Amino acid sequence: MSTLPESQQHEPCSDAYAAEDARAAISALAVSDEQADDAVDDAELFAPLTEAEVQNCVFSTWYPQFAKVTFKSEVIRPLDRQFTDYLVADGVFVPGERKMEYHDELESFGSSSDGEWSDNEEEGEAVQLDLEPTSAEITRRIAKLGGSVFPRMAWSAPTDAAWASTTGTLKCTEAADIYWLLKSSDKIIHDLAADRYPLPAPVRTEPELVLRQWANLHPSMVFRGFVRDHKLIGVSQVDVQHHAFLHESSSEIYQQLTDFFNAHVAKFPSASFCFDAYIARSVNRVLVMDFEPWSHVVDSCLFEWSELVNAQEPLGLRLFPEGVNPIGHFTAKYSTNRFPVEMTADAYHGSIATLIEKMQTESKSQD
C-alpha cells in the first residue's frame, strides 16, 4: 500500500525473500516501457562509495549522536587479539568445547589412493586461545544491560546465524551464546574483513563488539528508510508478510516515520544513506536501529533500486500486499541457510508466479 495520491499509486508488492524477479515485476507496473528498456545493473546506478560514507555507518560512530533514540548499547573496543583470532579461526566452536577442525585431508580430497580419512586427531593443529578476559568483560556488560542482549559488530549483526541458536533468535544471556552466533555467521566474517561494502580498498576500522539491550520486537514494525541527497525518498516494510493493520494505519505510520526522520535521522552526516527504524506502538515511539550506506549491496526491500535512484518525488510507504503467498510464510528469513536450495526452489517460484499473475490482473482492472 502506498501513501501517495491515488493517481501516483501502484501496488507495492514483493516477495523480498531473495526476490529479484518479484521486485522486477513490481517495478514493471511502476515505470514506463521506455524506462524498463533502459534498465541497468544496480551497481551502475551508484557513484563509488567514499570511506567517510562507510565509516559513518560504523556503530560506534553513529551511536553517540543517536543514543537517545535507539536501544541502549555497550561497545567493547578495543577487542582482545585472541578474540578476533578466534572469530576468524576455522570451524564453529565455543571456547571450552572440542574444536571442529578441517584437517589437511580436506585440501587433498580425492587424492588418497585408498579413499580413507585419517583417524589421527593429532593432524590439524589446534588453536590455543584464552578468552577469559573477553568473557569476563562480556558478562559485565550483559549485566549492565539487564541480563539479555543481542550482539553485533561494527557494521553487521549475525542475523544469518539466528537459526543456529537454541531460541532461534539473537537473544544472548552469556558469553557462550554470543560466541556461537558470531562463529556461525558469514556476515560477521565479512564485517571483520572490512569488505561489507564495495570500496577501492578495505576500510581500516578497528573491530568492535556491540551488545544491545534485548527487546521482544515485532518484525511487522520494522521499516527501512531510503535517503537521497538529504531527502527521504521512500520507506519500505522489512518483514515479508502481509499485515492488515499496517495497511489500515499506513498514513499514520508514514507520517510518524517522516516526522522522526525530520527531527532526528536527517542529522546523519552522509547525504545519501539507508536507515532501519522500529515503531514501538505500545509507547508510541520510534527508534532507529541501524544505518547503512547508499549502495546496491543494501537490500532495497519492496523497491527497485532504480526507482529509488531515479525518483523525482517521494515514493511514500510501501507495504506487503494481501493475497501473496511468499516463501517466508512458512520459514523465517535466512532459514535457507539450513537447507539446500533445491528444497525451497519449487515453493519460491510458485509464489513468484502467483505474485506476477495477481499484479497483472490488478493492473488490467485499473486500466
PDB file of C-alpha atoms in Angstrom, residues 161-263:
ATOM      1  CA  ALA A 161      23.004 -17.310  12.199  1.00  0.00           C
ATOM      2  CA  ALA A 162      19.845 -16.956  14.319  1.00  0.00           C
ATOM      3  CA  TRP A 163      18.779 -20.430  13.176  1.00  0.00           C
ATOM      4  CA  ALA A 164      21.824 -21.863  14.964  1.00  0.00           C
ATOM      5  CA  SER A 165      20.811 -20.600  18.404  1.00  0.00           C
ATOM      6  CA  THR A 166      18.709 -22.617  20.807  1.00  0.00           C
ATOM      7  CA  THR A 167      15.983 -19.942  20.745  1.00  0.00           C
ATOM      8  CA  GLY A 168      16.041 -19.197  17.022  1.00  0.00           C
ATOM      9  CA  THR A 169      16.741 -15.555  17.870  1.00  0.00           C
ATOM     10  CA  LEU A 170      19.762 -13.371  18.601  1.00  0.00           C
ATOM     11  CA  LYS A 171      18.972 -13.257  22.318  1.00  0.00           C
ATOM     12  CA  CYS A 172      22.055 -13.972  24.427  1.00  0.00           C
ATOM     13  CA  THR A 173      22.400 -14.238  28.186  1.00  0.00           C
ATOM     14  CA  GLU A 174      26.042 -15.327  28.446  1.00  0.00           C
ATOM     15  CA  ALA A 175      29.301 -15.100  26.546  1.00  0.00           C
ATOM     16  CA  ALA A 176      28.998 -18.604  25.079  1.00  0.00           C
ATOM     17  CA  ASP A 177      25.721 -17.626  23.360  1.00  0.00           C
ATOM     18  CA  ILE A 178      27.475 -14.697  21.703  1.00  0.00           C
ATOM     19  CA  TYR A 179      30.452 -16.776  20.623  1.00  0.00           C
ATOM     20  CA  TRP A 180      28.205 -19.350  18.995  1.00  0.00           C
ATOM     21  CA  LEU A 181      26.269 -16.766  16.986  1.00  0.00           C
ATOM     22  CA  LEU A 182      29.331 -14.855  15.839  1.00  0.00           C
ATOM     23  CA  LYS A 183      31.182 -18.003  14.795  1.00  0.00           C
ATOM     24  CA  SER A 184      28.159 -19.252  12.828  1.00  0.00           C
ATOM     25  CA  SER A 185      27.738 -16.043  10.817  1.00  0.00           C
ATOM     26  CA  ASP A 186      29.159 -15.300   7.374  1.00  0.00           C
ATOM     27  CA  LYS A 187      28.126 -11.668   7.829  1.00  0.00           C
ATOM     28  CA  ILE A 188      30.469 -11.307  10.775  1.00  0.00           C
ATOM     29  CA  ILE A 189      33.388 -12.676   8.744  1.00  0.00           C
ATOM     30  CA  HIS A 190      32.742 -10.019   6.097  1.00  0.00           C
ATOM     31  CA  ASP A 191      32.489  -7.416   8.838  1.00  0.00           C
ATOM     32  CA  LEU A 192      35.890  -8.364  10.211  1.00  0.00           C
ATOM     33  CA  ALA A 193      37.389  -8.391   6.734  1.00  0.00           C
ATOM     34  CA  ALA A 194      36.069  -4.852   6.212  1.00  0.00           C
ATOM     35  CA  ASP A 195      34.625  -5.853   2.830  1.00  0.00           C
ATOM     36  CA  ARG A 196      30.949  -5.444   3.715  1.00  0.00           C
ATOM     37  CA  TYR A 197      30.640  -2.565   1.253  1.00  0.00           C
ATOM     38  CA  PRO A 198      32.366  -2.051  -2.121  1.00  0.00           C
ATOM     39  CA  LEU A 199      35.342   0.282  -1.830  1.00  0.00           C
ATOM     40  CA  PRO A 200      38.542   0.567  -3.855  1.00  0.00           C
ATOM     41  CA  ALA A 201      40.446  -0.590  -0.750  1.00  0.00           C
ATOM     42  CA  PRO A 202      39.274  -2.143   2.545  1.00  0.00           C
ATOM     43  CA  VAL A 203      38.322   0.313   5.263  1.00  0.00           C
ATOM     44  CA  ARG A 204      40.770   0.321   8.141  1.00  0.00           C
ATOM     45  CA  THR A 205      38.410   0.150  11.083  1.00  0.00           C
ATOM     46  CA  GLU A 206      39.198  -1.234  14.495  1.00  0.00           C
ATOM     47  CA  PRO A 207      36.918  -4.230  15.174  1.00  0.00           C
ATOM     48  CA  GLU A 208      34.299  -3.739  17.836  1.00  0.00           C
ATOM     49  CA  LEU A 209      31.777  -5.940  19.604  1.00  0.00           C
ATOM     50  CA  VAL A 210      28.454  -4.277  20.334  1.00  0.00           C
ATOM     51  CA  LEU A 211      25.949  -5.594  22.859  1.00  0.00           C
ATOM     52  CA  ARG A 212      22.459  -4.154  22.527  1.00  0.00           C
ATOM     53  CA  GLN A 213      19.767  -4.426  25.158  1.00  0.00           C
ATOM     54  CA  TRP A 214      17.381  -7.220  24.241  1.00  0.00           C
ATOM     55  CA  ALA A 215      13.757  -6.402  23.475  1.00  0.00           C
ATOM     56  CA  ASN A 216      10.995  -8.528  22.007  1.00  0.00           C
ATOM     57  CA  LEU A 217      10.420  -6.656  18.775  1.00  0.00           C
ATOM     58  CA  HIS A 218       7.559  -7.253  16.381  1.00  0.00           C
ATOM     59  CA  PRO A 219       9.035  -7.792  12.885  1.00  0.00           C
ATOM     60  CA  SER A 220       5.975  -6.132  11.354  1.00  0.00           C
ATOM     61  CA  MET A 221       7.013  -2.792  12.870  1.00  0.00           C
ATOM     62  CA  VAL A 222      10.489  -2.612  11.326  1.00  0.00           C
ATOM     63  CA  PHE A 223      10.826  -0.229   8.368  1.00  0.00           C
ATOM     64  CA  ARG A 224      13.680   0.785   6.094  1.00  0.00           C
ATOM     65  CA  GLY A 225      14.035   4.390   5.013  1.00  0.00           C
ATOM     66  CA  PHE A 226      15.937   5.445   1.894  1.00  0.00           C
ATOM     67  CA  VAL A 227      17.507   8.902   1.959  1.00  0.00           C
ATOM     68  CA  ARG A 228      18.918  10.517  -1.185  1.00  0.00           C
ATOM     69  CA  ASP A 229      20.538  13.944  -1.101  1.00  0.00           C
ATOM     70  CA  HIS A 230      19.189  14.575   2.415  1.00  0.00           C
ATOM     71  CA  LYS A 231      15.588  13.776   1.361  1.00  0.00           C
ATOM     72  CA  LEU A 232      13.507  10.786   2.463  1.00  0.00           C
ATOM     73  CA  ILE A 233      12.702   9.173  -0.897  1.00  0.00           C
ATOM     74  CA  GLY A 234      10.859   6.065   0.255  1.00  0.00           C
ATOM     75  CA  VAL A 235      10.013   3.819   3.182  1.00  0.00           C
ATOM     76  CA  SER A 236       9.517   0.067   2.973  1.00  0.00           C
ATOM     77  CA  GLN A 237       8.181  -2.599   5.273  1.00  0.00           C
ATOM     78  CA  VAL A 238      11.024  -5.007   6.029  1.00  0.00           C
ATOM     79  CA  ASP A 239       9.057  -8.067   7.122  1.00  0.00           C
ATOM     80  CA  VAL A 240       7.975 -10.224   4.169  1.00  0.00           C
ATOM     81  CA  GLN A 241       4.446 -10.794   5.440  1.00  0.00           C
ATOM     82  CA  HIS A 242       1.102  -9.132   4.847  1.00  0.00           C
ATOM     83  CA  HIS A 243      -0.259  -7.373   7.928  1.00  0.00           C
ATOM     84  CA  ALA A 244      -3.720  -5.888   7.507  1.00  0.00           C
ATOM     85  CA  PHE A 245      -3.288  -3.451  10.401  1.00  0.00           C
ATOM     86  CA  LEU A 246      -0.319  -1.831   8.638  1.00  0.00           C
ATOM     87  CA  HIS A 247      -2.463  -1.008   5.621  1.00  0.00           C
ATOM     88  CA  GLU A 248      -5.186   0.350   7.881  1.00  0.00           C
ATOM     89  CA  SER A 249      -2.667   2.634   9.607  1.00  0.00           C
ATOM     90  CA  SER A 250      -0.422   3.390   6.627  1.00  0.00           C
ATOM     91  CA  SER A 251      -0.915   7.160   6.624  1.00  0.00           C
ATOM     92  CA  GLU A 252      -0.241   7.392  10.344  1.00  0.00           C
ATOM     93  CA  ILE A 253       2.843   5.157  10.068  1.00  0.00           C
ATOM     94  CA  TYR A 254       4.303   7.117   7.176  1.00  0.00           C
ATOM     95  CA  GLN A 255       3.720  10.424   8.946  1.00  0.00           C
ATOM     96  CA  GLN A 256       5.297   9.089  12.131  1.00  0.00           C
ATOM     97  CA  LEU A 257       8.395   7.894  10.273  1.00  0.00           C
ATOM     98  CA  THR A 258       8.631  11.135   8.285  1.00  0.00           C
ATOM     99  CA  ASP A 259       8.444  13.198  11.469  1.00  0.00           C
ATOM    100  CA  PHE A 260      11.115  11.009  13.080  1.00  0.00           C
ATOM    101  CA  PHE A 261      13.357  11.444  10.068  1.00  0.00           C
ATOM    102  CA  ASN A 262      12.986  15.225  10.104  1.00  0.00           C
ATOM    103  CA  ALA A 263      13.536  15.500  13.851  1.00  0.00           C
TER     104      ALA A 263
END
